[in-house]
Coordinates of C-alpha atoms in Angstrom, one line a residue:
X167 CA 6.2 18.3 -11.0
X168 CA 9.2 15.5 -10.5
X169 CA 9.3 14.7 -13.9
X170 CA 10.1 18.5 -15.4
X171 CA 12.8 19.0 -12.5
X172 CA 14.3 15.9 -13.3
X173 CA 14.9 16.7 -16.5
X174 CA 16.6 20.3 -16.0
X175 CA 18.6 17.9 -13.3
X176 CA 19.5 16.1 -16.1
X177 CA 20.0 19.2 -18.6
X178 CA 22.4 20.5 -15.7
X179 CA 24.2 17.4 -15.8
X180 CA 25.3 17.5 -19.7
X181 CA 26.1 21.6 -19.5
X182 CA 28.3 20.9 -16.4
X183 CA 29.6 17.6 -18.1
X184 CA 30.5 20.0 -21.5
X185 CA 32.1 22.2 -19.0
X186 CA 34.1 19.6 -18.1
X187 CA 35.4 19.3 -21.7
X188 CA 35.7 22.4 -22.1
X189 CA 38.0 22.9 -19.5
X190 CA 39.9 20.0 -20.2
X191 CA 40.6 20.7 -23.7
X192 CA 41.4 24.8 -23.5
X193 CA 43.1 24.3 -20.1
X194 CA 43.2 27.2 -17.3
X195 CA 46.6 29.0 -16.1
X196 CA 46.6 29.3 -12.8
X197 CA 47.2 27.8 -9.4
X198 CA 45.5 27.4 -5.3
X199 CA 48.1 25.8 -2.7
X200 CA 49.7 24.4 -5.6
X201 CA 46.7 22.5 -7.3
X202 CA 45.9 24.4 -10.8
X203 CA 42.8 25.8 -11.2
X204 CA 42.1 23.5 -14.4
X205 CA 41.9 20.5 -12.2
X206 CA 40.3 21.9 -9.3
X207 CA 37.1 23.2 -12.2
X208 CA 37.1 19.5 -13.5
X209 CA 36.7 17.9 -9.9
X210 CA 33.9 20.8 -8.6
X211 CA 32.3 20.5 -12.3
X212 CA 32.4 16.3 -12.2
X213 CA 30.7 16.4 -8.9
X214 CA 28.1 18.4 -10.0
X215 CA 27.6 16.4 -13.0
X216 CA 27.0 13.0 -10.2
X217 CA 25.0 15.4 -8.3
X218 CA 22.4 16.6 -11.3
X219 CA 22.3 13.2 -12.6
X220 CA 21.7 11.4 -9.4
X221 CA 18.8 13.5 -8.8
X222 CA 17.7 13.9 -11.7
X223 CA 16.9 10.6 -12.4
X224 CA 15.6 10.5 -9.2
X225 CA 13.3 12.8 -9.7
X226 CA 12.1 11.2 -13.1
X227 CA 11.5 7.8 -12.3
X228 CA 9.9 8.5 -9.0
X229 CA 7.3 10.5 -11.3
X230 CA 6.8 8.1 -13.8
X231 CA 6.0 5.7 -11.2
X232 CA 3.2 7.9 -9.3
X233 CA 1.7 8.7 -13.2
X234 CA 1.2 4.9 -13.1
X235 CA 0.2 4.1 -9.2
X236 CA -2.7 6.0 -7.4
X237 CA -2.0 4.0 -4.6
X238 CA -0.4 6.7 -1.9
X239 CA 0.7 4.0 0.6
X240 CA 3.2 2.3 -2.4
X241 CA 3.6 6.1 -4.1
X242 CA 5.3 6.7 -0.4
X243 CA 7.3 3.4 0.1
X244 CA 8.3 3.5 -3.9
X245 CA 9.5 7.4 -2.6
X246 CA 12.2 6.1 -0.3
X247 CA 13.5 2.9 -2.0
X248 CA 14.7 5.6 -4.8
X249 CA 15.9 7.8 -2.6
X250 CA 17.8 5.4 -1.0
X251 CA 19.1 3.5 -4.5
X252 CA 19.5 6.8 -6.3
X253 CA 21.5 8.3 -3.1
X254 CA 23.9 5.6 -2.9
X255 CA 24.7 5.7 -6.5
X256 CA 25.3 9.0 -6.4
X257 CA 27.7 9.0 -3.6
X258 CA 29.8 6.4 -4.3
X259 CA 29.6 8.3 -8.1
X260 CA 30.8 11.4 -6.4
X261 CA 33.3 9.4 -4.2
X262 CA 34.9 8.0 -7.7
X263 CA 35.1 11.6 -8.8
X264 CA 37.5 12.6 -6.2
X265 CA 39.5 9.7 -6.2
X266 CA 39.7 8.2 -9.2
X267 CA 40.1 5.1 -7.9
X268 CA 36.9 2.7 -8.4
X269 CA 38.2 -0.5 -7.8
X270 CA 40.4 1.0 -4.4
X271 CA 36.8 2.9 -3.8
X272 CA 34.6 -0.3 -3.8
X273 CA 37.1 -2.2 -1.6
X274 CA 37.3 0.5 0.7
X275 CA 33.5 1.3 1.2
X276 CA 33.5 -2.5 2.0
X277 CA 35.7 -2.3 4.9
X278 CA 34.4 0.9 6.0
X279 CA 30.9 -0.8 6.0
X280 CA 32.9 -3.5 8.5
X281 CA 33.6 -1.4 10.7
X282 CA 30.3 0.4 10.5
X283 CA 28.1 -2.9 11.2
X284 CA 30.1 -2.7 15.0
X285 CA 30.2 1.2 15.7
X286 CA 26.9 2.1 14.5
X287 CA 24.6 -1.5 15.3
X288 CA 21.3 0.4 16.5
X289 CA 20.7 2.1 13.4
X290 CA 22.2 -0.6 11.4
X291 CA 19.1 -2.9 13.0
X292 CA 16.7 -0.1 12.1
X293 CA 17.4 0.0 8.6
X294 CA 17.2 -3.8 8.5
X295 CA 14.0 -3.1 9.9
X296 CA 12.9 -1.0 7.3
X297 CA 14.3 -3.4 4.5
X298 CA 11.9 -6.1 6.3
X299 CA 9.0 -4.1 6.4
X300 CA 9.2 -2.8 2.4
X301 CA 9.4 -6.6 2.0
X302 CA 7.4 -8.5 4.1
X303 CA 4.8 -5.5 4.7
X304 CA 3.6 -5.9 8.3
X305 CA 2.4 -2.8 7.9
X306 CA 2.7 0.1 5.6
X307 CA 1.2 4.2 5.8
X308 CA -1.8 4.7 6.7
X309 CA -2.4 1.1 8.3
X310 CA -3.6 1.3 12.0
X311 CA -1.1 -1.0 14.1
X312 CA -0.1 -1.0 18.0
X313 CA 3.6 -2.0 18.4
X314 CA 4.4 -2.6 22.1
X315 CA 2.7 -0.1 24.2
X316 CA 2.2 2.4 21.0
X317 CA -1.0 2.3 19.3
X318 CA -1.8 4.7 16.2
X319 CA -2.3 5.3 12.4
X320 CA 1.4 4.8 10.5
X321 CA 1.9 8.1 8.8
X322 CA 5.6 8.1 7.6
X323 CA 8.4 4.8 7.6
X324 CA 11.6 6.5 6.8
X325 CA 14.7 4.5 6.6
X326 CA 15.1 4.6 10.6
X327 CA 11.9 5.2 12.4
X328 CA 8.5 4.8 11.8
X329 CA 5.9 7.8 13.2
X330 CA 2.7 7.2 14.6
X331 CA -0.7 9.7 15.0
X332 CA -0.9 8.2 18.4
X333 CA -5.0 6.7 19.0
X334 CA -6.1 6.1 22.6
X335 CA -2.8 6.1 25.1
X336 CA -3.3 8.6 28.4
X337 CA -5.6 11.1 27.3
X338 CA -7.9 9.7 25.4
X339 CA -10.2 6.1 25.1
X340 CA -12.2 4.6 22.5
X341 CA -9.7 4.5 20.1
X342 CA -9.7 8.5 19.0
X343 CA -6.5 10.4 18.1
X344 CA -4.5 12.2 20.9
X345 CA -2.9 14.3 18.9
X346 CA 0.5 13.0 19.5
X347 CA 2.8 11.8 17.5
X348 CA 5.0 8.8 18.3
X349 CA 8.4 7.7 16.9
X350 CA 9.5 4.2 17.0
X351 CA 12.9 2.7 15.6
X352 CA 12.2 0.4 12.7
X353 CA 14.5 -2.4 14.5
X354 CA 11.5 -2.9 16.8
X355 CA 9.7 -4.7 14.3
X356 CA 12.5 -7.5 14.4
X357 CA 12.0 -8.2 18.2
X358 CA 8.3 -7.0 18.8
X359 CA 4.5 -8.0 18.2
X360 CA 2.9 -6.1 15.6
X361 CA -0.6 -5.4 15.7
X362 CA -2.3 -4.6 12.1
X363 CA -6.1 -3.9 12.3
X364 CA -6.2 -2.5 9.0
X365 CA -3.9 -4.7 6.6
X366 CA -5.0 -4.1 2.7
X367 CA -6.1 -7.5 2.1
X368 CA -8.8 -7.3 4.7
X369 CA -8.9 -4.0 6.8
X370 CA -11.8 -5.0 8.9
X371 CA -12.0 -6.1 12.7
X372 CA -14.7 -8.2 14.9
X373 CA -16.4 -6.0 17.3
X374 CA -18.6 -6.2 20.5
X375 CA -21.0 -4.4 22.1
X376 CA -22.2 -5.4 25.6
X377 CA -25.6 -4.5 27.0
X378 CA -26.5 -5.9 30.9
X379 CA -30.0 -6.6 31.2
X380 CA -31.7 -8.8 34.8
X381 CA -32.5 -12.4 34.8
X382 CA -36.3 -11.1 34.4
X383 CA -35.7 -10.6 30.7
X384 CA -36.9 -12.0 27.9
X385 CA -34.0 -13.6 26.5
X386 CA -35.2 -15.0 23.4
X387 CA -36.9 -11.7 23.0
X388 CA -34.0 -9.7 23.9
X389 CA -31.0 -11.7 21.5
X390 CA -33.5 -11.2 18.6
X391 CA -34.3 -8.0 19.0
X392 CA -30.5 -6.9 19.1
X393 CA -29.6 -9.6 16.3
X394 CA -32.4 -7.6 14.3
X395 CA -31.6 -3.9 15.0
X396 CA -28.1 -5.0 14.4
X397 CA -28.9 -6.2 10.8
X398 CA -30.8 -3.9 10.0
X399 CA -28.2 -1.1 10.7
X400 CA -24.9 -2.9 9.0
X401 CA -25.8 -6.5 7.7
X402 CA -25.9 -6.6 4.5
X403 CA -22.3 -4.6 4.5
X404 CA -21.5 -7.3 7.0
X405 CA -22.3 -9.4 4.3
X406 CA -20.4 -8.3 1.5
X407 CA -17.3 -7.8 4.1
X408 CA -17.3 -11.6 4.7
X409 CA -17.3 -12.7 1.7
X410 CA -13.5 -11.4 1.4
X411 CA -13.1 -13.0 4.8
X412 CA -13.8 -16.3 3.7
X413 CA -11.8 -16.4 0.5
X414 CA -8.8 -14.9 2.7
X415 CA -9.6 -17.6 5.3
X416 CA -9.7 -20.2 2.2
X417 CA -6.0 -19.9 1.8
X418 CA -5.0 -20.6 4.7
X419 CA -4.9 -24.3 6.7
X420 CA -7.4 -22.6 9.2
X421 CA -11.1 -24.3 9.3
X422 CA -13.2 -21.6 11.1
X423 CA -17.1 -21.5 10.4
X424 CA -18.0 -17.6 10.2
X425 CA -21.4 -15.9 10.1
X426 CA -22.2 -13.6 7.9
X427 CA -24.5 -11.7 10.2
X428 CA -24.4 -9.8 13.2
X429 CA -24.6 -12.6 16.3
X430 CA -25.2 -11.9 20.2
X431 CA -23.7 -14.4 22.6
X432 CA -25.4 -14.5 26.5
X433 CA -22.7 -14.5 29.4
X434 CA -24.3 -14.8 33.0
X435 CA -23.0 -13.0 35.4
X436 CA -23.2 -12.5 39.1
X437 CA -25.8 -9.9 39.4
X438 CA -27.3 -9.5 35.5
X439 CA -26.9 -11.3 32.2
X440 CA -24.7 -9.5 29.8
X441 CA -25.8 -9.4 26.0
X442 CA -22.7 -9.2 23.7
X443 CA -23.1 -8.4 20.2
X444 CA -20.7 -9.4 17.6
X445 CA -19.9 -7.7 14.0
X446 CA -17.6 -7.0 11.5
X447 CA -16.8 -3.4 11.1
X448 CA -14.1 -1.3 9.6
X449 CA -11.0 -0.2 13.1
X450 CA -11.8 3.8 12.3
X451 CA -15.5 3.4 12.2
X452 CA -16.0 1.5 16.1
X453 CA -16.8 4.0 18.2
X454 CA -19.4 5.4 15.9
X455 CA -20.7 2.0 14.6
X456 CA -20.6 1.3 18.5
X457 CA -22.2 4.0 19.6
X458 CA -25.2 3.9 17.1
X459 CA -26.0 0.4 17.6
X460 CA -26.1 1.3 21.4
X461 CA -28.9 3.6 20.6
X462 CA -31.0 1.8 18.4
X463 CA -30.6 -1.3 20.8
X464 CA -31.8 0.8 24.3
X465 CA -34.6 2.6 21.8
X466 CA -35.6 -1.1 20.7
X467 CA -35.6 -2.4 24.5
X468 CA -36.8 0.3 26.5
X469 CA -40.2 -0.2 24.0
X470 CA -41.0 -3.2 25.6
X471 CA -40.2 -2.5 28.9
X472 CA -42.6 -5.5 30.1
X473 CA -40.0 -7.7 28.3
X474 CA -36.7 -6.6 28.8
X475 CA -35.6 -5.7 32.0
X476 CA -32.5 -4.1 33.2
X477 CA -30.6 -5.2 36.7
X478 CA -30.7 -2.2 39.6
X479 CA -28.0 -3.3 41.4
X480 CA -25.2 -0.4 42.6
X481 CA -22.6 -3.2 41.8
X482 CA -22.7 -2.5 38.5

């Protein structure tokens, strides 16, 4: 749909541009305030002719790039960088319209951006921001990222602020959606930590889950039996994920040995023995990944109920 309004942008923008012409050459009697009507026509049909062109092309090469890109996330950053080129050429098109004055324009816009930098510095900042993040990419839509206290899915960057479908926060845990929505300057990149769990060359996290069981337990018994259930559930997708961990890890300075498998690490504590299991899984599958391994694990233990033992203790 860009691409056909484009072009009756652009067909707008040669009819008004013959207009001007017209005009021009057959010449219009008449006067407002003193300004004839002839030169008023050629001014209001100029700036249309910016206008339609501006948007116009706009509208066609944004379309040609989404024909070529099914990626949404870059469709939607490709989106603003137009709008933003396309807008400025058009104003400062539009500005050389009324004035006539291009070189007198470009000096001026110059020292009205001067004095802009100092009056306006917060949003200045943001749109820095935004510059840094189409560049360096600490994040882009549909990422899931936490940013100071804010923790959500990234479902718009505009040119000032970035909005988040707010996960966890006060009325919800486990990483689910509120339902909010939070809005965060784009400066705040510049100056805070930002947390990506899903970032496109590797949108996978390590996860835990922590079963207490009593120092009557079977512990070789018990590790085995989670390592098992565990890999029998998600390994082999393990697996595959880890591979793209490696050859990530690979170009980096970093020497870390990784297992491909799930693993369970003992921690004693006071009163019981806590069980932590360790995987790989994807930040918007936890809970559920979590909460299915929880259950096969208790239905694996609680069949050998002579082996694996679980503490009593109202501490816990």
């Amino acid at each position: 749909m860009s691409r056909p309004v484009g072009y009756l942008s652009l067909v707008a923008a040669f009819v008004c541009a013959g207009g001007v012409a017209l005009v021009r050459r057959v010449g219009i009697d008449g006067s407002v305030q003193g300004v004839t009507v002839s030169f008023l026509l050629v001014k209001a049909l100029s700036l249309l002719v910016a206008a339609f062109a501006a948007y116009g092309c706009y509208r066609i090469a944004l379309g040609v790039y989404d024909q070529r890109t099914a990626d949404k996330r870059r469709r939607h950053d490709a989106k603003n960088l137009f709008r933003l080129g396309f807008g400025a050429a058009g104003t400062v098109a539009a500005l050389g319209v009324l004035t006539e004055q291009w070189v007198g324009l470009l000096f001026s816009l110059g020292v009205v951006g001067f004095a802009v930098t100092f009056a306006l510095q917060q949003p200045l900042f943001s749109l820095i921001g935004w510059l840094y993040i189409m560049v360096k990419r600490p994040y882009q839509v549909g990422d899931r990222v936490a940013i100071e206290d804010s923790k959500g899915d990234v479902v718009e960057v505009s040119f000032l602020v970035t909005t988040l479908w707010e996960i966890n926060g006060d009325l919800v845990s486990s990483n689910q959606p509120s339902g909010r929505s939070i809005t965060l300057p784009n400066s705040v990149v510049l100056s805070s930590h930002v947390k990506n769990y899903t970032r496109e060359e590797f949108p996978y996290v390590w996860n835990e889950l922590t079963v207490q069981v009593a120092y009557e337990t079977d512990f070789e018994f018990a590790t085995e039996t989670m390592r098992t259930v565990a890999d029998d559930y998600l390994g082999d997708e393990m697996a595959a994920r880890i591979e793209r961990y490696r050859e990530r890890l690979a170009e980096t300075p970093v020497e870390l040995e990784v297992q491909d498998r799930p693993t369970v690490n003992v921690v004693q504590e006071e009163s019981w023995v806590a069980f932590r299991l360790r995987y790989l899984v994807h930040p918007r599958r936890g809970q559920r990944v979590r909460n299915e391994l929880y259950r096969r694990v208790l239905a694996a233990f609680n069949e050998h109920p002579d082996r694996v033992k679980f503490p009593v203790s109202r501490n816990r």
